[in-house]
PDB file of C-alpha atoms and ligand atoms in Angstrom:
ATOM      1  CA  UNK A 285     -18.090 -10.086  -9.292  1.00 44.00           C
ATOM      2  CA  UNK A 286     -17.073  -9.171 -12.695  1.00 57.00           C
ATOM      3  CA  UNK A 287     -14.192 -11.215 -14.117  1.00 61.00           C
ATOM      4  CA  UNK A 288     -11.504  -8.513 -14.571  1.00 71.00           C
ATOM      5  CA  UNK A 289     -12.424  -7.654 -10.770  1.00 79.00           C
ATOM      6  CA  UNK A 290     -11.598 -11.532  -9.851  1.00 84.00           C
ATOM      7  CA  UNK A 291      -8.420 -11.600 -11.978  1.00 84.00           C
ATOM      8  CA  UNK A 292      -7.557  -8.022 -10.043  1.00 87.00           C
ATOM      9  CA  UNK A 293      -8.076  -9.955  -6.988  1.00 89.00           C
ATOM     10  CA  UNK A 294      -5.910 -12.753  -7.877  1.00 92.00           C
ATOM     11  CA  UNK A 295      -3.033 -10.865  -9.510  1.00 92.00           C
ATOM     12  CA  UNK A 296      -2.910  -8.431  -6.255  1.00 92.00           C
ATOM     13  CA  UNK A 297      -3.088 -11.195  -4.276  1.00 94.00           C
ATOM     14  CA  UNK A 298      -0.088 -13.226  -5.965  1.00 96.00           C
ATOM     15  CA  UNK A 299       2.158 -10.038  -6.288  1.00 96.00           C
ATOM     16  CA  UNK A 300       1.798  -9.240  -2.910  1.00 94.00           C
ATOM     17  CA  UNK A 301       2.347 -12.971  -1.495  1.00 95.00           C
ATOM     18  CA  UNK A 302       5.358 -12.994  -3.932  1.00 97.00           C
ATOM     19  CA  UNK A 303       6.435  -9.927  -5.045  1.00 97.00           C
ATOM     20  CA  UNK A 304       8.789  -9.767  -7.759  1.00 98.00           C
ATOM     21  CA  UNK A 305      12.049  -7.745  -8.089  1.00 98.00           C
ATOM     22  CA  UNK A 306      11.619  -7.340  -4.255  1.00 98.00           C
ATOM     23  CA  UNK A 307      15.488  -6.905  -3.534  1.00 98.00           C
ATOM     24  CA  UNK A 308      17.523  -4.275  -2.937  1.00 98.00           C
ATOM     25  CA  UNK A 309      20.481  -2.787  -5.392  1.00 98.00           C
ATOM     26  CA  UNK A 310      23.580  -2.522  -4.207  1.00 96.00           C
ATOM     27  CA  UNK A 311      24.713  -0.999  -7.727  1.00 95.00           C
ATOM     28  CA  UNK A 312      21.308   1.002  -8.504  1.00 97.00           C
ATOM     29  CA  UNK A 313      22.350   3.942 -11.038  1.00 97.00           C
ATOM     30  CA  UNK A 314      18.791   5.956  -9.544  1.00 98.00           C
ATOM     31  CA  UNK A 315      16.857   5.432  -6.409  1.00 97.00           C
ATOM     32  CA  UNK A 316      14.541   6.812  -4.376  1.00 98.00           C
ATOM     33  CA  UNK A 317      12.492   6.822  -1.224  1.00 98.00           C
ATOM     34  CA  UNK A 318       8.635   7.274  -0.891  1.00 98.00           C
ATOM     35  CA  UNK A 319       6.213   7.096   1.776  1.00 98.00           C
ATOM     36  CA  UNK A 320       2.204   7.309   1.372  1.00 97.00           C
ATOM     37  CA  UNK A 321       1.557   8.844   5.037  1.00 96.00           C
ATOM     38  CA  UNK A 322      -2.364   7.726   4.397  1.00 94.00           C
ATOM     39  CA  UNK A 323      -1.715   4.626   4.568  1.00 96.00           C
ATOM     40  CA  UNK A 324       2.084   4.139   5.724  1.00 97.00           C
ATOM     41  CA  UNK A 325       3.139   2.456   2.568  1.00 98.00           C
ATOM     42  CA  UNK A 326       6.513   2.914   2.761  1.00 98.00           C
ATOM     43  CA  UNK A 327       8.869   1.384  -0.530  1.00 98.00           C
ATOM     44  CA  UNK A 328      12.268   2.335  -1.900  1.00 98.00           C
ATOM     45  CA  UNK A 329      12.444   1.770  -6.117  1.00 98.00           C
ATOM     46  CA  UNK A 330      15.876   1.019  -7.521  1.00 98.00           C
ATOM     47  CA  UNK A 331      16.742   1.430 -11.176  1.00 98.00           C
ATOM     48  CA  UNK A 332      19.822   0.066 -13.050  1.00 98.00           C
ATOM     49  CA  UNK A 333      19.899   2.766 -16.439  1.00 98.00           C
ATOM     50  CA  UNK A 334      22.277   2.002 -19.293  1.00 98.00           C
ATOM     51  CA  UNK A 335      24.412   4.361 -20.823  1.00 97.00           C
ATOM     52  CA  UNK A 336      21.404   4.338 -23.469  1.00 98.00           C
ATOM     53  CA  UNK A 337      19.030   5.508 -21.216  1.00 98.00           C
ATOM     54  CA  UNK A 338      17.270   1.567 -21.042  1.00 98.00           C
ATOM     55  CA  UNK A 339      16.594   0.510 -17.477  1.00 98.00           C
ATOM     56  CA  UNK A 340      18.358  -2.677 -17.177  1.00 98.00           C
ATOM     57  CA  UNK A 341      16.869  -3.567 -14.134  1.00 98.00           C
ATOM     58  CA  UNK A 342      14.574  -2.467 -11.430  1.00 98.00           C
ATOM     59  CA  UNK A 343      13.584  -3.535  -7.885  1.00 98.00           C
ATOM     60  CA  UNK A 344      11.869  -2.414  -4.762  1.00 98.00           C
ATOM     61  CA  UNK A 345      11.802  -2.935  -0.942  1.00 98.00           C
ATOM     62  CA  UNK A 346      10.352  -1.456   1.912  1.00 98.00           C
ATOM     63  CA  UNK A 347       6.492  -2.556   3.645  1.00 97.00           C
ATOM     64  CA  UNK A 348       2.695  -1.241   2.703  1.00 96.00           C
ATOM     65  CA  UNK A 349      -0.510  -2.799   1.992  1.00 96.00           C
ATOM     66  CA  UNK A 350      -1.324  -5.240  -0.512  1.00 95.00           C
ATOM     67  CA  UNK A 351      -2.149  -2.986  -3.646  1.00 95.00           C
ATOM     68  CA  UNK A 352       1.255  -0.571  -3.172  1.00 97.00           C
ATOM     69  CA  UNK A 353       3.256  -4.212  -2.640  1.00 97.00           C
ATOM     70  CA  UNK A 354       1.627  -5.517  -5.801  1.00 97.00           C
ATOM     71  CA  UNK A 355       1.658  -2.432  -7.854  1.00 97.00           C
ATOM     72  CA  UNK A 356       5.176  -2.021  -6.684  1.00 98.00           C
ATOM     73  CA  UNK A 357       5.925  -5.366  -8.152  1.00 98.00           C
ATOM     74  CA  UNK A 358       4.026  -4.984 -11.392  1.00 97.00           C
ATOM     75  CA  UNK A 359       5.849  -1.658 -12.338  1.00 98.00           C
ATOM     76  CA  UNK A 360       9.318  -3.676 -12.001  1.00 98.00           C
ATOM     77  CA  UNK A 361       7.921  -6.290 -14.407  1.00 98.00           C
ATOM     78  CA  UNK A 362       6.573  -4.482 -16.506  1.00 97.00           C
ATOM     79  CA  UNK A 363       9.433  -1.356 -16.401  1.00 98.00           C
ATOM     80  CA  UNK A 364      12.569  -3.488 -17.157  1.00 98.00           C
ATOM     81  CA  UNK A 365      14.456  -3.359 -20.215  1.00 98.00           C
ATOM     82  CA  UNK A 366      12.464  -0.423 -21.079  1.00 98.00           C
ATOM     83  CA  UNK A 367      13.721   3.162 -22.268  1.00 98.00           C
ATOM     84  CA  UNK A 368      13.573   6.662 -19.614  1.00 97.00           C
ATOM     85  CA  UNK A 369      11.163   8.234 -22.015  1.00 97.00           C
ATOM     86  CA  UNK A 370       8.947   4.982 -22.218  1.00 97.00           C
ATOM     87  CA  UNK A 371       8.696   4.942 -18.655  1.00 98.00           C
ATOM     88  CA  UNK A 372       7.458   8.691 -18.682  1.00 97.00           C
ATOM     89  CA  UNK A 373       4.882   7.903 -20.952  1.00 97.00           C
ATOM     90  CA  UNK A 374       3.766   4.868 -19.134  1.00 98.00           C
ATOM     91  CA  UNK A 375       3.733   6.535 -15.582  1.00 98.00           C
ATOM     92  CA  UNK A 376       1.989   9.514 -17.009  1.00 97.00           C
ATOM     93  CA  UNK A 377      -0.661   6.777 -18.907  1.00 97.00           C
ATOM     94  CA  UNK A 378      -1.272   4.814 -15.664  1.00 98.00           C
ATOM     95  CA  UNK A 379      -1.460   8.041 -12.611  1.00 97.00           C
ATOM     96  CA  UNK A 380      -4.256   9.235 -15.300  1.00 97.00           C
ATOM     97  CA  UNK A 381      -6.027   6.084 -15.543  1.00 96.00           C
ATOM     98  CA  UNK A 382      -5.767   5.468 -11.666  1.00 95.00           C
ATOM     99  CA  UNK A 383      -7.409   9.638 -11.669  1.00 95.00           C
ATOM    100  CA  UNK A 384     -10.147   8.526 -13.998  1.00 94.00           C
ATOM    101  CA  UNK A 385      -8.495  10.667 -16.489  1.00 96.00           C
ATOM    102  CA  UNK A 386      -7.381   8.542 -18.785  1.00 95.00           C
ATOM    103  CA  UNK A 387      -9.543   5.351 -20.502  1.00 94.00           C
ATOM    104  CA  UNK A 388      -7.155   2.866 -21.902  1.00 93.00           C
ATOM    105  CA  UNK A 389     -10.028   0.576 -23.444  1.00 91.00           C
ATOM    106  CA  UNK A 390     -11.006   3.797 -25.669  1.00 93.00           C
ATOM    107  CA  UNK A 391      -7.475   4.781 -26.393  1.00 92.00           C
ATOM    108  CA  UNK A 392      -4.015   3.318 -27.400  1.00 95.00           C
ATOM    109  CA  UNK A 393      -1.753   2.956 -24.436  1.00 96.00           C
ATOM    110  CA  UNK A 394       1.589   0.952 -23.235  1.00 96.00           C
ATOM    111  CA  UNK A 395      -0.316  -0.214 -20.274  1.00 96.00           C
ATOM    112  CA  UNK A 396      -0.642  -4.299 -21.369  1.00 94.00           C
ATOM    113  CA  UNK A 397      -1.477  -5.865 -17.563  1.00 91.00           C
ATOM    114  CA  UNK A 398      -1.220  -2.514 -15.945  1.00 95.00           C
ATOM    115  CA  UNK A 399      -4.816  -1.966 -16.967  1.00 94.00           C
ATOM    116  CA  UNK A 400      -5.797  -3.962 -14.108  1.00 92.00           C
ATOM    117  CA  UNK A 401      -5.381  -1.455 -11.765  1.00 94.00           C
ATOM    118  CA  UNK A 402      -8.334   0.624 -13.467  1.00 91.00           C
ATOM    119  CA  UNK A 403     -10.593  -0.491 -10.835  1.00 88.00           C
ATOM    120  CA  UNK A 404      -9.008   1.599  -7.968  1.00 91.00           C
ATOM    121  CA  UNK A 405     -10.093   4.896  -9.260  1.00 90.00           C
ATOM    122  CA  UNK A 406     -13.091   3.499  -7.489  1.00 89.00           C
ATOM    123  CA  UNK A 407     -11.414   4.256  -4.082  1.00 89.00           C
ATOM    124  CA  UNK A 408     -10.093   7.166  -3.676  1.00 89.00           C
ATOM    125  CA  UNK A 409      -8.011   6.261  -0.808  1.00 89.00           C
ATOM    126  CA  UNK A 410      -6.807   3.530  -2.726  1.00 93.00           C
ATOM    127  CA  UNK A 411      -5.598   5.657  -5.250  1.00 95.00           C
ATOM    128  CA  UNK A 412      -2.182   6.730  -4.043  1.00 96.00           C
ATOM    129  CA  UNK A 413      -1.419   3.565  -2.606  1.00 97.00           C
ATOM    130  CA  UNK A 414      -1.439   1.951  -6.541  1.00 97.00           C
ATOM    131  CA  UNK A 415       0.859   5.318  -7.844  1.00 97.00           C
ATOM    132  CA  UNK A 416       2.968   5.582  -5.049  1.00 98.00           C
ATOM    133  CA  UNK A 417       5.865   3.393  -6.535  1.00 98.00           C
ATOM    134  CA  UNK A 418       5.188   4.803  -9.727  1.00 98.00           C
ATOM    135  CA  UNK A 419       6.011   8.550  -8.384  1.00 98.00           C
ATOM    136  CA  UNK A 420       9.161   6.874  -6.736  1.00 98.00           C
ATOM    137  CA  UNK A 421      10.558   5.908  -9.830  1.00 98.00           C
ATOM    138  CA  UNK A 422       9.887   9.079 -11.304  1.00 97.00           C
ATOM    139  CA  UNK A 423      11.030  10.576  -7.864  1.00 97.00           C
ATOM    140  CA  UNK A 424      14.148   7.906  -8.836  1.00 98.00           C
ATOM    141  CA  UNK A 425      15.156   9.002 -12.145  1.00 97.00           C
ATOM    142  CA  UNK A 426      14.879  12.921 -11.365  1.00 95.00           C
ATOM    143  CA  UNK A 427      17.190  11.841  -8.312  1.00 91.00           C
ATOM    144  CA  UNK A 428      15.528  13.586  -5.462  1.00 90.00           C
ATOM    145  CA  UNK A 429      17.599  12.693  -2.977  1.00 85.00           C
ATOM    146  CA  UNK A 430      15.094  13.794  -0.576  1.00 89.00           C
ATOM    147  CA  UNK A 431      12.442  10.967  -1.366  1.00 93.00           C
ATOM    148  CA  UNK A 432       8.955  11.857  -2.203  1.00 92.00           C
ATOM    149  CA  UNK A 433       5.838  11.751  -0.673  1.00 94.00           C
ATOM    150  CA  UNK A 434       2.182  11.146  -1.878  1.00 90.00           C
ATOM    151  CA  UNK A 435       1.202  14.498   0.362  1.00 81.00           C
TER     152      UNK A 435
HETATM  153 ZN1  LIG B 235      -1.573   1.461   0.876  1.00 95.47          ZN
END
């Protein structure tokens, strides 16, 4: 086993035994509802935004297997206290990486620990369970009421 695939073991393995920002928000400005039917991950992302546009805070609940629960958590660590149009660019960076699409050891990127979730392009069924929080927050900030859905 190579060592980022140990310290991807470890770090899914700690976020999902404590996940972080796991809470819900009784004064979220933005949140949203999504469900992974090919799995049953099933989370709800809340986000806080300022006036200028800078999440102030963010925070999931809901149930799913380990990777959504620790991916979940990651994105709240790693999303707070940054801007809307940050957020785009690092949701767009990391569903592409995730794809295969999109190599952030060749090219510059706002991923920073995200990058450890490179190794699920591997498994393809994987794949939705890692971005399914991620499309939840975008699903979050373009308020669809409706909640989203990895199908
Ligand atoms: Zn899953």
């Amino acid at each position: 086993m190579s060592y980022s695939n140990e310290l991807y073991q470890q770090v899914i393995l700690d976020h999902n035994r404590k996940p972080r920002n796991f809470r819900e928000m009784p004064n979220a400005t933005h949140f949203c509802h999504g469900f992974n039917p090919l799995c049953g991950d099933d989370i709800t992302v809340y986000l806080d935004v300022d006036k200028d546009n800078v999440i102030q805070d963010v925070s999931f609940t809901g149930s799913g297997c380990a990777i959504s629960k620790a991916s979940s958590s990651l994105m709240t660590v790693h999303l707070k206290g940054k801007k809307i149009e940050e957020s785009k660019v690092i949701f767009d960076e990391f569903h592409k990486m995730v794809l295969g699409e999109f190599d952030p050891g060749k090219s510059e990127n706002h991923l920073g620990k995200l990058t450890l979730f490179m190794g699920v392009r591997e498994f393809p069924s994987r794949i939705k369970c890692a971005s399914l929080s991620w499309h939840t927050m975008i699903g979050a900030l373009e308020k669809k009421a409706e909640g989203i859905t990895t199908e």
